[in-house]
XYZ file of C-alpha atoms in Angstrom:
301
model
C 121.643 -58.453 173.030
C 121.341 -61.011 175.858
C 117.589 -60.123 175.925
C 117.134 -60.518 172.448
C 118.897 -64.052 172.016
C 115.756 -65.684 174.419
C 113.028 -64.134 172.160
C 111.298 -66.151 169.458
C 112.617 -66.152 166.081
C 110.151 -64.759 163.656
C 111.610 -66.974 160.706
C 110.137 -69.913 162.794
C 106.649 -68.401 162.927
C 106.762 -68.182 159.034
C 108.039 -71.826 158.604
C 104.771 -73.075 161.051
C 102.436 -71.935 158.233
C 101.483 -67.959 159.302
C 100.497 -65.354 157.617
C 103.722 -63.241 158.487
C 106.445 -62.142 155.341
C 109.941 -62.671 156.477
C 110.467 -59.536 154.685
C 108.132 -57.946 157.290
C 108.718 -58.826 160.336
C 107.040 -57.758 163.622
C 109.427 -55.876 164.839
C 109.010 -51.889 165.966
C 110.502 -49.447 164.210
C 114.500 -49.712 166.471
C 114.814 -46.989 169.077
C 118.243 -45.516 169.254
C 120.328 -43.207 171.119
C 122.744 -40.903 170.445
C 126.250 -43.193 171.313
C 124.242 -46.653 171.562
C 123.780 -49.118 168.843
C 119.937 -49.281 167.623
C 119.839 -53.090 168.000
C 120.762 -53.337 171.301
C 117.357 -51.588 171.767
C 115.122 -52.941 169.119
C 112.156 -55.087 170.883
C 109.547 -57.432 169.425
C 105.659 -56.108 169.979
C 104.586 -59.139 169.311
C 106.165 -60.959 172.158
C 104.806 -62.769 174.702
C 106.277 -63.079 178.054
C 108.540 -65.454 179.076
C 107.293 -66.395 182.715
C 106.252 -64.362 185.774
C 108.548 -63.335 188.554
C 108.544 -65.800 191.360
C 107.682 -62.675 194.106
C 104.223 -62.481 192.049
C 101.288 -64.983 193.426
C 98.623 -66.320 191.395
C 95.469 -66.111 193.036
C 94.098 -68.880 191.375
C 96.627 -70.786 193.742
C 94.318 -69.343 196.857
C 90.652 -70.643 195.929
C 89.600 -69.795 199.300
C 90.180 -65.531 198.608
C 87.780 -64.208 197.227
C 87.020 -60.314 196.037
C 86.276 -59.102 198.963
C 89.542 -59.654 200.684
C 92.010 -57.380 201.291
C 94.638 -56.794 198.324
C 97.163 -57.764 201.040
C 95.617 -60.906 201.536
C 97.507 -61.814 197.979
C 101.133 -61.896 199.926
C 100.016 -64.889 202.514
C 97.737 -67.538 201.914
C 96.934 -67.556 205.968
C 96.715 -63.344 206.087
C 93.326 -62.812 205.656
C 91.840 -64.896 207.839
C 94.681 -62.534 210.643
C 92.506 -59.996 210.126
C 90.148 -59.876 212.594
C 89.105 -56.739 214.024
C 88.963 -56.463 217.578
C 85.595 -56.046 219.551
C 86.615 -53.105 221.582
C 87.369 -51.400 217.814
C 84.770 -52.238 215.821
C 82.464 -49.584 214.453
C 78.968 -50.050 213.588
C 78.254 -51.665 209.884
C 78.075 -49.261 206.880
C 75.262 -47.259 205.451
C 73.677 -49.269 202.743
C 74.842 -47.474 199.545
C 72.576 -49.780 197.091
C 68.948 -48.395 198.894
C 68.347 -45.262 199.865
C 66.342 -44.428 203.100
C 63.176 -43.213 202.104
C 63.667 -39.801 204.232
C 66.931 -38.757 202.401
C 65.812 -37.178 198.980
C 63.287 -34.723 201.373
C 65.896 -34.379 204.254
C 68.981 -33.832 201.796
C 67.238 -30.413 200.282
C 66.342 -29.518 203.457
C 69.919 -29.051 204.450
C 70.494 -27.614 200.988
C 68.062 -24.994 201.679
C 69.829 -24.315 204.851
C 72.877 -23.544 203.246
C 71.708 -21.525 201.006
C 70.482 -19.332 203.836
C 72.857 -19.982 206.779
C 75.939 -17.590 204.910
C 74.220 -14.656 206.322
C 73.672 -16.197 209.466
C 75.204 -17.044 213.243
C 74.069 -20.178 215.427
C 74.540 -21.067 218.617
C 75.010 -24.920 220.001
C 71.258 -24.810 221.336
C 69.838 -23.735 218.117
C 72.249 -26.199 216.124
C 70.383 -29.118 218.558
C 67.307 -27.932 217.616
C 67.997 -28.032 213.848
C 69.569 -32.183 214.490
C 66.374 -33.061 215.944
C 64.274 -32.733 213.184
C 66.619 -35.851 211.508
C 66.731 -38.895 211.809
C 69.890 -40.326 214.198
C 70.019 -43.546 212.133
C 72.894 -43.494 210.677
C 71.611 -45.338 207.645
C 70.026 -42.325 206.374
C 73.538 -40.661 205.243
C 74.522 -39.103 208.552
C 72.029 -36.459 208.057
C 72.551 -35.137 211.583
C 76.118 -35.019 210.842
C 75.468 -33.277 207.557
C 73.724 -30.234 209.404
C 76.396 -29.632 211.853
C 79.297 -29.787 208.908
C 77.192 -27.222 207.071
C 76.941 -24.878 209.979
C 79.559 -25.905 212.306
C 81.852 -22.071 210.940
C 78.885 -19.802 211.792
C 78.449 -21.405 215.599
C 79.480 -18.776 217.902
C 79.631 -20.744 221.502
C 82.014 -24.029 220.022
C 83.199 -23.936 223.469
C 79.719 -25.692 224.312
C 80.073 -28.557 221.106
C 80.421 -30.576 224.084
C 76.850 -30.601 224.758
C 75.515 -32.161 221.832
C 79.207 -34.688 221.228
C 78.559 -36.223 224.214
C 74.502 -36.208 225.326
C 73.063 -36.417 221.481
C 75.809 -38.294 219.164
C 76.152 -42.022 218.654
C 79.530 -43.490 219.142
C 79.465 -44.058 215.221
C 78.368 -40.297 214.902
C 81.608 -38.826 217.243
C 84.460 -41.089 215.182
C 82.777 -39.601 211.843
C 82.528 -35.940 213.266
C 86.736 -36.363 214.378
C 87.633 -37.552 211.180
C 85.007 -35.025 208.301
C 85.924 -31.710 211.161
C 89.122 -33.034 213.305
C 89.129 -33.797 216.467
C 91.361 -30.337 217.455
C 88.339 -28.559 216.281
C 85.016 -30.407 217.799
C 86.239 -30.904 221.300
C 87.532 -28.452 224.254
C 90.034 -29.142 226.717
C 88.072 -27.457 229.205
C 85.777 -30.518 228.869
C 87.736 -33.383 228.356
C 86.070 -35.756 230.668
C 85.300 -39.066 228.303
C 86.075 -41.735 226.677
C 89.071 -41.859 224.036
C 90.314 -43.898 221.009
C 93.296 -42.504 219.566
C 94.637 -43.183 216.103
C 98.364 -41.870 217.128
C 99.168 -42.666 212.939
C 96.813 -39.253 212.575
C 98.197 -35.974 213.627
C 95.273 -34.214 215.240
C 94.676 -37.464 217.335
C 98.540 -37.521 218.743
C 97.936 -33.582 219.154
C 95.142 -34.439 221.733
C 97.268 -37.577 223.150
C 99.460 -34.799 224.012
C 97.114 -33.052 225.425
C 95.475 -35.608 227.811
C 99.050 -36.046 229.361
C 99.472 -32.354 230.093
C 96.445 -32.534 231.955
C 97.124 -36.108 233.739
C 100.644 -34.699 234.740
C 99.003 -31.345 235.813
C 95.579 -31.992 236.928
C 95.877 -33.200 240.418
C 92.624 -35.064 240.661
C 93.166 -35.976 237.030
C 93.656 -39.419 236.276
C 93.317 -41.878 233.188
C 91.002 -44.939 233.343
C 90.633 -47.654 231.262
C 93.899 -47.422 229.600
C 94.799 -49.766 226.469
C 97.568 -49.495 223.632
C 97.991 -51.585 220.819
C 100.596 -51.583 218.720
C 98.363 -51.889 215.566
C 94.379 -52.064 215.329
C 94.247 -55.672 214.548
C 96.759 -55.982 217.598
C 95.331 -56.915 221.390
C 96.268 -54.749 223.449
C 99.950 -54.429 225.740
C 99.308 -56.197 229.116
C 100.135 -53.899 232.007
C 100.778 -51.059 229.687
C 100.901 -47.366 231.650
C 101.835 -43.739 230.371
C 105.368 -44.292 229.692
C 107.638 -40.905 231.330
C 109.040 -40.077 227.480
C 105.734 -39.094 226.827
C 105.848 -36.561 229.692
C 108.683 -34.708 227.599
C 109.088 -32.204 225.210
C 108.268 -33.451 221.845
C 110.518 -34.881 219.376
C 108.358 -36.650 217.294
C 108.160 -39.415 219.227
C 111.892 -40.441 219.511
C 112.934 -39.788 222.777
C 109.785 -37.277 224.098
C 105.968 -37.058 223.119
C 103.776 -39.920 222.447
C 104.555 -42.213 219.622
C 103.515 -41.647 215.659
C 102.015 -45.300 215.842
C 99.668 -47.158 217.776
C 96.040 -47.206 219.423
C 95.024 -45.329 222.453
C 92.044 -46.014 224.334
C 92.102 -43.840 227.655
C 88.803 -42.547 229.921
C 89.692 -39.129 231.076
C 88.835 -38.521 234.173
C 88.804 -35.844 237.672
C 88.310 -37.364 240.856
C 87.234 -34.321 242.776
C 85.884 -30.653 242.270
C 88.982 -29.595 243.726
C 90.964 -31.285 241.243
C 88.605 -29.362 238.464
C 89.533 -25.912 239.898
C 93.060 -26.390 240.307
C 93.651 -27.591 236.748
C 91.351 -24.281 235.473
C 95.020 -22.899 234.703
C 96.700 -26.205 232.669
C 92.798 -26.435 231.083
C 93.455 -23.048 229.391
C 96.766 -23.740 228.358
C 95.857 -26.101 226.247
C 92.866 -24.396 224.927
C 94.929 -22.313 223.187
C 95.877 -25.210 220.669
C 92.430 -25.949 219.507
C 89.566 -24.098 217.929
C 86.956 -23.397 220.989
C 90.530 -21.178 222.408
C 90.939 -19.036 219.329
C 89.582 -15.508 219.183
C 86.838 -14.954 216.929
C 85.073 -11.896 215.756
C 80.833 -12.076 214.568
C 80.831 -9.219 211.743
């Protein structure tokens, strides 16, 4: 009833000269419900309303954003131009979606052809190289490298060697777009883990292998982490002096009180500083195989 008292009186549209018969108003036919008056939830369709709430923002009040900013851009006038990505996180631009490369239509039915015959069929990483070779690494052309190994990556038979063509044939843009079509659990070994990480610790595979990395650098004698950097967000720099905090080191809760956060950016360099080092940690190495895809048994019928 308190709603109803601030809408406009129809008997004042009819007195302004409209069309409208007091006898016919524009109201909806009442709802009602069983123990509640049907006028208490009568409304006009006609209505207009009465003012926005003052937590909504007009973005004709912020010229200066346009359509390509972020939607939460819209809750600070000063947020967008936050926003800057930092240089050690920035990927390479976009394929152009509005031309295609001229190689795709011909290289795209190749691969179709492929998996049309590859059901029947095994691969190993050597033959898989020699299948990306014949496409074009440009990245502009749809990934096409990327598209063969996705096609055939459940018929390779040696993944334990994937290293071979992640680290010596892949660009960086390639790798971060393998980890997040296959997962990075299943593309990479930790018998091989010597490289260069970023971490997304919000995604579960890429805390799974944060976990891993400090089994090995608590394990590994001549293991040790290089180039270490966590931010607390991507658009954050990164913690000055930060180092592998000891609740990491313990048994997993989530990221409470043991295991590596559920938040955050992780950019480590794995690395062994002796052969020794490699031989003694042959035993934590195939511990932790057992938690990815090269360790799992499988069977060519």
């Amino acid at each position: 009833r308190e709603y109803e008292s601030n809408l406009p009186d129809d008997s004042s549209a009819v007195s302004e000269g409209t069309d409208l018969d007091p006898s016919q108003t524009s109201h909806s036919r009442p709802l009602s419900r069983r123990g509640t008056s049907s006028s208490s939830l009568s409304y006009h369709s006609s209505q207009t309303p009465r003012s926005l709430p003052s937590y909504v923002i007009d973005p004709a009040d912020y010229p200066e954003l346009t359509v390509e900013a972020p939607i939460t851009a819209l809750l600070c006038k000063d947020a967008y131009s936050d926003f800057a990505t930092p240089d050690g996180m920035k990927l390479a631009p976009p394929p152009n979606r509005s031309v295609m490369h001229p190689i795709f239509p011909m290289a795209y039915r190749k691969i179709l052809e492929l998996q049309i015959l590859a059901p029947h069929s095994y691969f190993s990483v050597n033959q898989i190289f020699e299948l990306i070779s014949y496409f074009p690494p440009d990245s502009s052309a749809g990934y096409l490298r990327l598209q063969v190994i996705i096609s055939l990556f459940s018929h390779i038979v040696d993944l334990e060697n994937m290293y071979l063509i992640f680290d010596n044939v892949l660009s960086f843009d390639e790798r971060n777009e393998l980890f997040h079509r296959v997962g990075i659990m299943n593309v990479l070994d930790p018998m091989r883990p010597e490289r260069l990480y970023r971490l997304d610790l919000r995604r579960n595979d890429h805390r799974e292998w944060a976990k891993i990395l400090v089994y090995l650098a608590t394990n590994d004698p001549g293991g040790i982490w290089e180039e270490v950097e966590y931010r607390w967000g991507k658009y954050d720099e990164p913690v000055p002096g930060w180092t592998l905090p000891s609740t990491w080191t313990r048994a997993d809760d989530g990221g409470v009180n043991g295991g590596p956060r559920n938040f955050g950016w992780l950019q480590v360099r794995y690395r062994c500083q002796t052969r020794v080092g490699v031989a003694t940690a042959l035993g934590a190495r195939k511990v932790m195989r057992k938690r990815t895809l090269a360790g799992m048994k499988r069977a060519v019928l």
